[in-house]
Every structure is written in C-alpha cells, then in structure tokens.
Amino acid sequence: MRTRLLPLLIVLMAGVLLALGFPLAASLAASEQQRVVVDRLDDAARFAALAQFVSESSPGTDERSATLGGELLSYHDVYGIRAGVFYRDNRAMASAPEDWVVPYDGEARRAFNEALVGRRSHDPPQVWPWQFHARLTVASPVVRDGDVVAVVVTDSPTGQLRLRILRGWLLIFAGEAAAMLVAVGAAFRLTGWVLRPVRVLDSVTHDIATGRMNSRVAATGGPPELRRLALSFNEMADNVEEALEQQRAFVADASHQLRNPLAALLLRIELLAMELPEGNEEIASVRTEGRRLSQVLDDLLDLALAEHAAAELRLTDVGGLADERVVSWRPVAEDKGVVLSGACAAVTAWADPVALSSALDAVIDNALKFTPAGEEVTVSVAVSPDGKSVDVVIADRGPGLTEDELARIGDRFWRSGRHQNIKGSGLGLSITRVLLTAGGGGIAFAPHEPHGLRVTVTVPRHAPAGRDRGAGPERSGQGFTGR
C-alpha cells in the first residue's frame, strides 16, 4: 500500500510546489527587470533635461550640446549602454557611440514612436535568462514648450539582468528542492504512521491464520480509525480463540469420556465371543468396528492435543531425524514386502523434534499402507532451491490420487472412496498438518510419476519471526502416528 500511497503524496506535493514556484520565478524576473527599467527611465529623464535646452539650429556647437554629448559618452564608457537623443526626423542631437542610430524596426523603434506622442515607453518585453542576445530599450520624450522636440533612447545589454534572474531562480529551485525533501520525509513519516497499524494487523492476521491464536494487535499508534479497527480485531480474535478453545475442549472431553464406555463395551464383546462358536462373522465384524471407533477416538484426542500445544522449536538435524524414522519403519516395510530406502542429507532446520517425528511417522505409515508388495518407498532430505527451508520428500509407488482427490487430501475424516477398506480414520494427515503449521512448516502433495504419491514436508531453516526459540509448554513425548 505504501508503494501506491507514497507516490501519490509526492506527486501532489510536487504539483503544489511547482504551482507556487513558477509564478514566483516569473514574479522575480519581472521585479528584476522593472528595477532596471526604472533605473534606465531615470537616466533617460536626466538626459532629457539636459537636451531640453540644446538649440536645434546648431547642435553640437554650443556648450549645452557639448555637455550632453560628454554625458552620453561617459555613460556609455562606464555602463556599456548605448544612449542617444534623436529629433523627430531621426537626426541625432547627440549619441554614444557617435554612429549609433535608432533602427527603423524592432523594439527600439516601437519605444521611439511611443515617446514621440509624449509618453515614456511602456515596460519592454520580459527578458529571460536563455535570451542571450536580448537587449533592453527605454525611451523618454524631450519636451520644450509643451511639444516633443526629441526623444532620449537607451539600449542596454541584459547580461547582468539575466544573471541576477538566474541566481534568483537557483535560490528558488534550492528552496523548492529543500521543501520537496522535507515533504518527502514528511510523506514517509505520514505513510509509516498511517500504515504501521495495517502492517501489524496483516502480520497478526497471518499469525492467527497459521495457528498462533494468541497473537494480538497493540492498538497504540496510527489514526483513530485504525486504532478502533485494531480493538475490534482483537475482540474478534478473542471470540474466535474462545470458540476454537471450546471446540477443542469438547473434542478432547468427548474423546476422553467415550474411551472408558467403549473399552467396557469391547470387553463385553470379547466375553460374548467366548460364548459363541469360533469364527462367528458377526462378532468379528463388531470387533473390527469397535477397534475402528477406538482408533477414531484416539485420533480425535491426538488432534485436540496437537491444536492446543505450542511448538517447541529448536535447531534440529532433520536428516538424522528422517534417517532414524526410516530405520524404525523398515521392519514394517519388510513385513509387507515393500522396500523402504532413505537418502537423507545432514541438514539442520528450526523444528519441534517431537512434532516433526510424529509428522514423518504419519506420512511414512500412509505410504507403506498404500504401496503394494515389491514396490519402493523413498525418503529424501535436501535444502529447498530458495535456501529458506528444508524439504523432506516421501515418495511411494502406490495407486496415487486423482486431481480432485489431491485437492481434498488432508481434510479431516476424508478418505478416498477407493481406499475405504484400508485401516485408518482419515485424521492422520490432518494431525500432521497441524503439527507442522504450529512450527512454521507445511506439507504438500503431488503425483509421483508414473504412479504413486509424493509428499513434501517443509520446515524453516531459520526460526520464524516472532517465535521464541525453545519456548512453549512441554509437549508429550508420545508421537502421533499416521492412520
């Protein structure tokens, strides 16, 4: 969200600064030029006062004409500004340099014609820093007895004016750049302040989704609306945790309470069987169903315990643990005529050894159940390609599952319709998923070509964020076996 909100704020602030900066730059340029124009108008007025008393019949011969010429020449030498006094017919009363005349077109001629009607020339066009050859022309009338007898024209270079405008613009640019940096910093702080509760909420939601039901949002920062959302989220999480806790407690209590009556019922069935002829099919069927019901109750109790217990994470030799489980299950495999082999590299990861051992037992047990005699079940351990986890892959050569069945595998009490006659309750892989998720791991299922199932058990190579290594209540040493 920050990647979308932050550019929007920056663009808006940049637009505001540009909207203020362009008028300010134009105003600065106009102010600098106006100052120069006023100065030139003052100079032109002084020359007009000197030229007012110069005789038109003998220009350049009397003392006043000489004084005017000397002033114009000094003005040109000192400031580099061309200046001249010209009669209405464009003859020069005096000018500096002496050969300079008002051209017959352009801005100088416009200013000259404007002064002929008795007005000072209006402001000349704005000079910009990139107009390297621009000049500033100002004209002022010479009035004698109410009539305009001549015009004073000054033609100034604009190098200094353009330089001052450019310096002013650089200051404005520096100020806007500093303001933009401050605005970007403020935008970062603002978006961080606004989005921090959202990030915390997202993290806590992920924790709850992965089984850490005691995670909560600390509603101490951010806008009031997000603080209220955090409080509402915590209330919802409390209610969900309470409902799940009641569900777990009910399952555990029901499973526990039903075990004793079921054990008594199975005992009576055995006593009844002693009174009936050997091989009675009905008694055998009742025995089978009774044992299956007892197994379901055991699995339900194991599932309730697995969902309630916290993972006790520690640095674990996953390869060694997998090798140990392969050795433990090899007699069962040999009894079924299945080859159980392992290729377990020595790699470590953060896991609960008891939970991981129980998960591997459940997956290997399932693989041996569905693999026919003469086929092979392989167990391999390796670091994942991204280096973030360790993968334990259990591949069998059983009948495998269809795409629809793969989507449902691991659901509670679900079993494929083709395998209903095989011993089990449909809870083993559900318990495995709960055990792995509590430690930040996972389990995935895929076909194993040309036939069979490939199960990948994943555990993180690093301790999951926010988890206390080695923390949590003591877990029972009894593992959960697959059923």
Coordinates of C-alpha atoms in Angstrom, one line a residue:
M1 CA 0.0 0.0 0.0
R2 CA 2.9 2.4 0.7
T3 CA 4.1 2.0 -2.9
R4 CA 0.8 3.3 -4.1
L5 CA 0.2 5.9 -1.4
L6 CA 3.7 7.5 -1.2
P7 CA 4.0 8.3 -5.0
L8 CA 0.5 9.9 -4.9
L9 CA 1.5 12.1 -2.0
I10 CA 4.9 13.0 -3.6
V11 CA 3.2 13.9 -6.9
L12 CA 0.6 16.1 -5.2
M13 CA 3.3 17.9 -3.2
A14 CA 5.5 18.3 -6.2
G15 CA 2.5 19.8 -8.1
V16 CA 1.8 22.3 -5.3
L17 CA 5.5 23.3 -5.2
L18 CA 5.6 23.7 -8.9
A19 CA 2.4 25.7 -8.9
L20 CA 3.9 28.1 -6.4
G21 CA 7.4 28.0 -7.9
F22 CA 6.6 29.1 -11.5
P23 CA 4.6 32.2 -10.5
L24 CA 7.3 33.1 -8.0
A25 CA 10.1 32.7 -10.7
A26 CA 8.1 34.8 -13.1
S27 CA 7.5 37.5 -10.4
L28 CA 11.2 37.5 -9.6
A29 CA 12.2 38.0 -13.2
A30 CA 9.6 40.8 -13.7
S31 CA 10.8 42.5 -10.5
E32 CA 14.4 42.4 -11.5
Q33 CA 13.6 43.8 -14.9
Q34 CA 11.3 46.5 -13.5
R35 CA 14.2 47.7 -11.3
V36 CA 16.4 48.0 -14.3
V37 CA 13.7 49.8 -16.4
V38 CA 13.1 52.3 -13.6
D39 CA 16.8 53.0 -13.4
R40 CA 17.0 53.5 -17.2
L41 CA 14.0 55.8 -17.2
D42 CA 15.6 57.9 -14.5
D43 CA 18.8 58.1 -16.7
A44 CA 16.7 59.0 -19.7
A45 CA 14.8 61.7 -17.8
R46 CA 18.2 63.2 -16.8
F47 CA 19.4 63.2 -20.4
A48 CA 16.1 64.7 -21.5
A49 CA 16.5 67.5 -19.0
L50 CA 19.9 68.3 -20.5
A51 CA 18.7 68.1 -24.1
Q52 CA 15.7 70.4 -23.4
F53 CA 17.8 73.5 -23.8
V54 CA 20.0 72.4 -26.7
S55 CA 19.4 74.6 -29.7
E56 CA 18.1 72.6 -32.8
S57 CA 19.7 75.1 -35.2
S58 CA 23.3 74.5 -34.0
P59 CA 23.5 71.0 -32.4
G60 CA 27.0 70.0 -31.2
T61 CA 28.4 73.6 -31.3
D62 CA 27.2 75.2 -28.1
E63 CA 28.2 74.4 -24.6
R64 CA 25.0 72.7 -23.7
S65 CA 25.2 70.3 -26.6
A66 CA 28.8 69.5 -25.7
T67 CA 27.8 68.8 -22.1
L68 CA 25.1 66.5 -23.3
G69 CA 27.5 64.7 -25.7
G70 CA 30.0 64.3 -22.9
E71 CA 27.4 62.9 -20.5
L72 CA 26.3 60.3 -23.1
L73 CA 29.8 59.3 -23.9
S74 CA 30.7 58.8 -20.2
Y75 CA 27.5 56.9 -19.7
H76 CA 28.4 54.5 -22.5
D77 CA 32.0 54.1 -21.4
V78 CA 31.1 53.4 -17.7
Y79 CA 28.0 51.2 -18.2
G80 CA 28.3 49.9 -21.7
I81 CA 24.8 51.3 -22.5
R82 CA 24.1 52.9 -25.9
A83 CA 22.3 56.1 -25.5
G84 CA 21.3 59.0 -27.8
V85 CA 19.0 62.0 -28.2
F86 CA 17.2 62.0 -31.6
Y87 CA 15.0 64.6 -33.2
R88 CA 11.6 63.7 -34.6
D89 CA 13.1 63.1 -38.0
N90 CA 15.6 60.6 -36.6
R91 CA 18.5 63.0 -36.7
A92 CA 20.9 62.6 -33.8
M93 CA 21.2 65.6 -31.4
A94 CA 23.9 63.6 -29.6
S95 CA 24.6 59.8 -29.2
A96 CA 27.2 57.4 -27.8
P97 CA 28.7 55.8 -29.7
E98 CA 28.5 58.6 -32.3
D99 CA 27.5 56.3 -35.2
W100 CA 24.6 54.7 -33.3
V101 CA 21.1 55.4 -34.6
V102 CA 17.7 54.1 -33.8
P103 CA 16.9 51.2 -36.2
Y104 CA 13.8 51.5 -38.3
D105 CA 12.2 48.4 -36.8
G106 CA 12.2 46.4 -33.7
E107 CA 11.6 47.2 -30.0
A108 CA 13.8 50.4 -30.2
R109 CA 11.7 51.9 -32.9
R110 CA 8.5 51.0 -31.0
A111 CA 9.8 52.7 -27.9
F112 CA 10.9 55.8 -30.0
N113 CA 7.4 56.1 -31.7
E114 CA 5.7 55.8 -28.3
A115 CA 7.9 58.6 -26.8
L116 CA 7.1 60.9 -29.8
V117 CA 3.5 61.1 -28.6
G118 CA 4.6 62.4 -25.2
R119 CA 4.7 59.2 -23.1
R120 CA 7.5 57.2 -21.6
S121 CA 7.8 53.8 -23.2
H122 CA 5.9 51.1 -21.6
D123 CA 7.6 48.2 -20.0
P124 CA 9.6 46.3 -22.6
P125 CA 9.1 42.6 -23.2
Q126 CA 10.3 40.3 -20.4
V127 CA 13.9 39.2 -20.7
W128 CA 14.5 35.6 -19.8
P129 CA 17.9 34.0 -18.8
W130 CA 18.1 31.9 -22.0
Q131 CA 17.7 35.0 -24.3
F132 CA 21.5 35.6 -24.8
H133 CA 21.1 38.3 -27.4
A134 CA 18.2 40.2 -25.9
R135 CA 18.6 44.0 -25.2
L136 CA 16.5 46.4 -23.1
T137 CA 15.4 49.6 -24.8
V138 CA 13.8 52.5 -23.0
A139 CA 12.7 55.9 -24.5
S140 CA 11.7 59.2 -22.9
P141 CA 10.4 62.3 -24.6
V142 CA 12.2 65.7 -24.6
V143 CA 9.5 68.3 -24.1
R144 CA 10.0 72.0 -24.8
D145 CA 7.1 74.5 -24.5
G146 CA 4.7 71.6 -24.4
D147 CA 5.9 70.0 -27.6
V148 CA 8.0 66.8 -28.0
V149 CA 11.1 68.0 -29.9
A150 CA 13.3 65.0 -29.4
V151 CA 13.5 61.5 -27.8
V152 CA 16.1 60.0 -25.5
V153 CA 16.7 56.4 -26.3
T154 CA 18.8 54.0 -24.1
D155 CA 19.7 50.5 -25.4
S156 CA 21.1 48.3 -22.6
P157 CA 22.8 44.9 -22.6
T158 CA 21.0 42.3 -20.4
G159 CA 23.8 40.1 -19.3
Q160 CA 23.8 41.3 -15.7
L161 CA 20.0 41.3 -15.6
R162 CA 19.8 37.7 -16.9
L163 CA 22.5 36.6 -14.4
R164 CA 20.5 38.1 -11.4
I165 CA 17.3 36.4 -12.6
L166 CA 19.2 33.1 -13.0
R167 CA 20.6 33.4 -9.4
G168 CA 17.2 34.2 -8.1
W169 CA 15.8 31.2 -9.8
L170 CA 18.6 29.0 -8.5
L171 CA 17.7 30.1 -5.0
I172 CA 14.0 29.4 -5.6
F173 CA 15.0 26.0 -7.0
A174 CA 17.1 25.2 -4.0
G175 CA 14.3 26.3 -1.7
E176 CA 11.8 24.1 -3.6
A177 CA 14.2 21.2 -3.6
A178 CA 14.7 21.6 0.2
A179 CA 10.9 21.9 0.6
M180 CA 10.5 18.8 -1.5
L181 CA 13.0 16.8 0.6
V182 CA 11.2 17.9 3.7
A183 CA 7.9 17.0 2.1
V184 CA 9.1 13.5 1.1
G185 CA 10.4 12.9 4.6
A186 CA 7.1 14.0 6.0
A187 CA 5.3 11.8 3.5
F188 CA 7.4 8.8 4.6
R189 CA 6.7 9.6 8.2
L190 CA 3.0 10.1 7.5
T191 CA 2.6 6.9 5.4
G192 CA 4.6 5.0 8.0
W193 CA 2.3 6.3 10.8
V194 CA -0.8 5.6 8.8
L195 CA 0.2 2.1 7.5
R196 CA 2.1 0.8 10.6
P197 CA -1.1 -0.4 12.2
V198 CA -2.1 -2.0 8.9
R199 CA 1.2 -3.9 8.7
V200 CA 0.8 -5.0 12.3
L201 CA -2.7 -6.1 11.6
D202 CA -1.6 -8.0 8.5
S203 CA 1.2 -9.8 10.5
V204 CA -1.2 -10.7 13.3
T205 CA -3.7 -12.0 10.8
H206 CA -1.1 -14.2 9.3
D207 CA -0.1 -15.5 12.7
I208 CA -3.7 -16.4 13.5
A209 CA -4.2 -18.0 10.1
T210 CA -1.1 -20.2 10.8
G211 CA -2.3 -21.3 14.2
R212 CA -0.8 -18.8 16.6
M213 CA -4.2 -17.8 18.1
N214 CA -2.7 -15.8 21.0
S215 CA -1.4 -13.1 18.6
R216 CA -3.0 -9.7 19.2
V217 CA -2.7 -6.1 17.8
A218 CA -1.3 -3.4 20.1
A219 CA -3.7 -0.5 19.4
T220 CA -1.3 2.2 20.4
G221 CA -0.5 4.1 17.2
G222 CA -1.9 5.3 13.9
P223 CA -5.1 7.2 13.1
P224 CA -8.1 6.8 15.5
E225 CA -10.0 4.8 12.8
L226 CA -7.2 2.2 12.6
R227 CA -6.9 2.1 16.4
R228 CA -10.6 1.3 16.6
L229 CA -10.2 -1.3 13.9
A230 CA -7.4 -2.9 16.0
L231 CA -9.6 -3.1 19.0
S232 CA -12.4 -4.6 17.0
F233 CA -9.9 -7.1 15.5
N234 CA -8.7 -8.1 19.0
E235 CA -12.3 -8.6 20.1
M236 CA -13.0 -10.8 17.1
A237 CA -9.8 -12.8 17.7
D238 CA -10.7 -13.3 21.3
N239 CA -14.1 -14.6 20.3
V240 CA -12.6 -16.9 17.6
E241 CA -10.0 -18.2 20.0
E242 CA -12.6 -18.8 22.7
A243 CA -14.8 -20.7 20.2
L244 CA -12.0 -22.8 19.0
E245 CA -10.9 -23.5 22.5
Q246 CA -14.4 -24.6 23.4
Q247 CA -14.4 -26.8 20.3
R248 CA -11.0 -28.4 21.2
A249 CA -12.1 -28.9 24.8
F250 CA -15.3 -30.5 23.6
V251 CA -13.5 -32.8 21.3
A252 CA -10.9 -33.7 23.9
D253 CA -13.5 -34.2 26.6
A254 CA -15.8 -36.2 24.4
S255 CA -13.0 -38.4 23.2
H256 CA -11.8 -39.0 26.7
Q257 CA -15.2 -39.7 28.1
L258 CA -16.1 -42.1 25.4
R259 CA -13.0 -44.2 25.8
N260 CA -14.0 -45.9 29.1
P261 CA -17.5 -46.9 27.9
L262 CA -16.0 -48.1 24.6
A263 CA -13.4 -50.1 26.4
A264 CA -16.1 -51.7 28.6
L265 CA -18.2 -52.4 25.5
L266 CA -15.2 -54.1 23.7
L267 CA -14.6 -56.2 26.9
R268 CA -18.2 -57.4 26.9
I269 CA -17.9 -58.2 23.2
E270 CA -14.9 -60.3 23.9
L271 CA -16.8 -62.1 26.7
L272 CA -19.7 -62.6 24.4
A273 CA -17.4 -64.0 21.8
M274 CA -16.2 -66.7 24.2
E275 CA -19.8 -68.0 24.5
L276 CA -20.3 -68.2 20.7
P277 CA -18.8 -70.6 18.2
E278 CA -15.3 -69.9 16.9
G279 CA -15.3 -67.9 13.7
N280 CA -18.6 -66.1 14.1
E281 CA -18.7 -63.4 11.4
E282 CA -21.0 -61.0 13.3
I283 CA -18.7 -61.0 16.3
A284 CA -15.7 -60.4 14.1
S285 CA -17.4 -57.5 12.4
V286 CA -18.4 -56.0 15.7
R287 CA -14.8 -56.3 17.0
T288 CA -13.5 -54.6 13.8
E289 CA -15.9 -51.7 14.1
G290 CA -15.2 -51.4 17.8
R291 CA -11.5 -51.2 17.3
R292 CA -12.0 -48.6 14.5
L293 CA -14.2 -46.5 16.8
S294 CA -11.5 -46.7 19.5
Q295 CA -8.9 -45.6 16.9
V296 CA -11.0 -42.6 15.8
L297 CA -11.4 -41.5 19.5
D298 CA -7.6 -41.8 19.9
D299 CA -7.1 -39.7 16.8
L300 CA -9.6 -37.1 17.9
L301 CA -7.8 -36.7 21.2
D302 CA -4.4 -36.5 19.5
L303 CA -5.8 -33.8 17.2
A304 CA -7.2 -31.8 20.1
L305 CA -3.8 -32.0 21.8
A306 CA -1.9 -31.1 18.7
E307 CA -4.0 -28.0 18.1
H308 CA -3.7 -26.9 21.7
A309 CA 0.1 -27.4 22.2
A310 CA 2.6 -24.8 21.2
A311 CA 5.6 -25.8 19.1
E312 CA 8.9 -26.2 21.0
L313 CA 11.3 -25.0 18.3
R314 CA 15.0 -25.9 18.4
L315 CA 17.8 -26.4 15.9
T316 CA 17.2 -29.9 14.7
D317 CA 19.2 -32.3 12.5
V318 CA 16.4 -33.0 10.0
G319 CA 18.5 -35.5 8.0
G320 CA 19.4 -37.5 11.1
L321 CA 15.8 -37.5 12.4
A322 CA 14.5 -38.7 9.0
D323 CA 17.1 -41.4 8.9
E324 CA 16.0 -42.5 12.4
R325 CA 12.4 -42.8 11.3
V326 CA 13.3 -44.8 8.2
V327 CA 15.2 -47.3 10.4
S328 CA 12.2 -47.5 12.8
W329 CA 9.7 -48.2 10.0
R330 CA 11.9 -50.6 8.0
P331 CA 10.7 -53.7 9.8
V332 CA 7.1 -52.8 9.0
A333 CA 8.0 -52.3 5.3
E334 CA 9.9 -55.6 5.2
D335 CA 6.9 -57.4 6.7
K336 CA 4.8 -56.0 3.9
G337 CA 7.4 -56.7 1.2
V338 CA 8.0 -53.0 0.5
V339 CA 11.4 -51.6 0.1
L340 CA 11.9 -48.5 2.3
S341 CA 15.1 -46.5 1.5
G342 CA 16.4 -43.1 2.6
A343 CA 18.8 -40.6 1.1
C344 CA 18.9 -38.1 4.0
A345 CA 21.5 -35.3 3.8
A346 CA 22.8 -33.9 7.0
V347 CA 21.0 -30.5 7.1
T348 CA 19.6 -28.6 10.1
A349 CA 16.4 -26.5 10.5
W350 CA 14.3 -25.0 13.2
A351 CA 11.6 -27.5 14.2
D352 CA 9.9 -29.3 17.1
P353 CA 11.7 -32.7 17.0
V354 CA 8.7 -34.5 18.5
A355 CA 6.2 -32.9 16.2
L356 CA 8.4 -33.4 13.1
S357 CA 9.0 -37.1 14.1
S358 CA 5.2 -37.6 14.5
A359 CA 4.6 -36.0 11.1
L360 CA 7.1 -38.2 9.4
D361 CA 5.7 -41.3 11.1
A362 CA 2.2 -40.4 9.8
V363 CA 3.4 -39.8 6.2
I364 CA 5.6 -42.9 6.1
D365 CA 2.8 -45.0 7.6
N366 CA 0.4 -43.9 4.9
A367 CA 3.0 -44.5 2.2
L368 CA 3.5 -48.1 3.4
K369 CA -0.2 -48.7 3.7
F370 CA -0.9 -47.9 0.1
T371 CA 2.3 -49.3 -1.6
P372 CA 1.9 -52.8 -2.8
A373 CA 4.5 -55.5 -2.1
G374 CA 7.5 -55.4 -4.3
E375 CA 7.4 -51.6 -4.8
E376 CA 9.5 -49.0 -3.1
V377 CA 9.1 -46.0 -0.8
T378 CA 11.9 -43.4 -0.7
V379 CA 12.6 -40.7 1.8
S380 CA 15.0 -37.9 0.9
V381 CA 16.1 -34.7 2.7
A382 CA 17.5 -31.6 1.0
V383 CA 17.6 -27.9 1.2
S384 CA 14.9 -26.2 -0.9
P385 CA 16.1 -24.3 -4.1
D386 CA 15.5 -20.9 -2.4
G387 CA 17.5 -21.9 0.6
K388 CA 14.8 -20.8 3.1
S389 CA 13.6 -24.3 4.1
V390 CA 14.5 -28.0 4.3
D391 CA 12.3 -30.4 2.3
V392 CA 11.7 -34.0 3.4
V393 CA 10.2 -35.8 0.4
I394 CA 8.4 -39.2 0.9
A395 CA 7.6 -40.8 -2.5
D396 CA 5.7 -44.1 -2.9
R397 CA 4.7 -46.3 -5.8
G398 CA 1.1 -46.8 -4.7
P399 CA -2.0 -46.2 -6.8
G400 CA -1.8 -42.4 -6.2
L401 CA -4.6 -39.9 -6.2
T402 CA -6.6 -38.0 -8.8
E403 CA -6.5 -34.2 -9.1
D404 CA -9.8 -33.9 -7.2
E405 CA -8.5 -36.2 -4.5
L406 CA -5.3 -34.3 -4.2
A407 CA -7.3 -31.1 -3.5
R408 CA -9.1 -32.8 -0.6
I409 CA -6.3 -34.8 0.9
G410 CA -5.5 -33.7 4.5
D411 CA -9.2 -32.8 5.2
R412 CA -10.4 -34.2 8.5
F413 CA -12.1 -37.6 8.2
W414 CA -11.7 -37.6 4.4
R415 CA -10.6 -40.8 2.7
S416 CA -10.6 -41.8 -0.9
G417 CA -13.5 -43.9 -1.9
R418 CA -11.1 -46.4 -3.4
H419 CA -9.3 -47.0 -0.1
Q420 CA -12.2 -47.3 2.4
N421 CA -11.3 -50.9 3.1
I422 CA -7.8 -49.9 4.4
K423 CA -7.4 -49.4 8.1
G424 CA -7.5 -45.7 9.1
S425 CA -9.6 -42.8 10.3
G426 CA -8.7 -40.0 7.9
L427 CA -7.2 -37.9 10.7
G428 CA -3.5 -38.7 10.4
L429 CA -2.6 -36.2 7.8
S430 CA -4.8 -33.5 9.4
I431 CA -2.8 -34.0 12.6
T432 CA 0.4 -33.8 10.6
R433 CA -0.6 -30.5 9.0
V434 CA -1.5 -29.0 12.5
L435 CA 1.9 -30.2 13.9
L436 CA 3.9 -28.7 11.0
T437 CA 1.9 -25.4 10.8
A438 CA 2.5 -24.8 14.5
G439 CA 6.2 -24.7 13.9
G440 CA 6.1 -22.6 10.7
G441 CA 6.3 -25.6 8.3
G442 CA 3.9 -27.2 5.9
I443 CA 3.0 -30.2 3.9
A444 CA 2.3 -30.5 0.2
F445 CA 1.0 -33.4 -2.0
A446 CA 1.7 -34.1 -5.7
P447 CA 1.6 -37.1 -8.1
H448 CA 4.7 -39.3 -8.3
E449 CA 5.1 -40.4 -11.9
P450 CA 4.4 -42.9 -13.3
H451 CA 2.2 -43.7 -10.4
G452 CA 2.1 -43.0 -6.7
L453 CA 2.1 -40.0 -4.3
R454 CA 4.9 -37.6 -3.4
V455 CA 4.5 -35.9 -0.1
T456 CA 6.8 -32.9 0.8
V457 CA 7.2 -32.0 4.4
T458 CA 8.7 -28.5 4.8
V459 CA 10.4 -27.0 7.9
P460 CA 12.0 -23.5 8.0
R461 CA 15.8 -23.2 8.1
H462 CA 15.5 -20.1 10.4
A463 CA 13.3 -19.5 13.4
P464 CA 10.0 -17.9 12.3
A465 CA 9.8 -14.2 13.1
G466 CA 8.1 -13.5 16.4
R467 CA 8.7 -17.0 17.8
D468 CA 10.6 -17.7 21.0
R469 CA 13.2 -20.4 20.3
G470 CA 12.7 -23.2 22.6
A471 CA 9.7 -21.6 24.3
G472 CA 6.3 -23.2 24.9
P473 CA 4.8 -25.8 27.1
E474 CA 6.4 -29.2 27.4
R475 CA 5.0 -31.5 24.7
S476 CA 4.2 -35.1 25.4
G477 CA 6.8 -37.4 24.2
Q478 CA 4.2 -39.6 22.6
G479 CA 4.2 -39.2 18.8
F480 CA 1.2 -39.2 16.6
T481 CA 1.3 -42.0 14.1
G482 CA -0.5 -41.9 10.7
R483 CA -3.8 -43.7 10.4

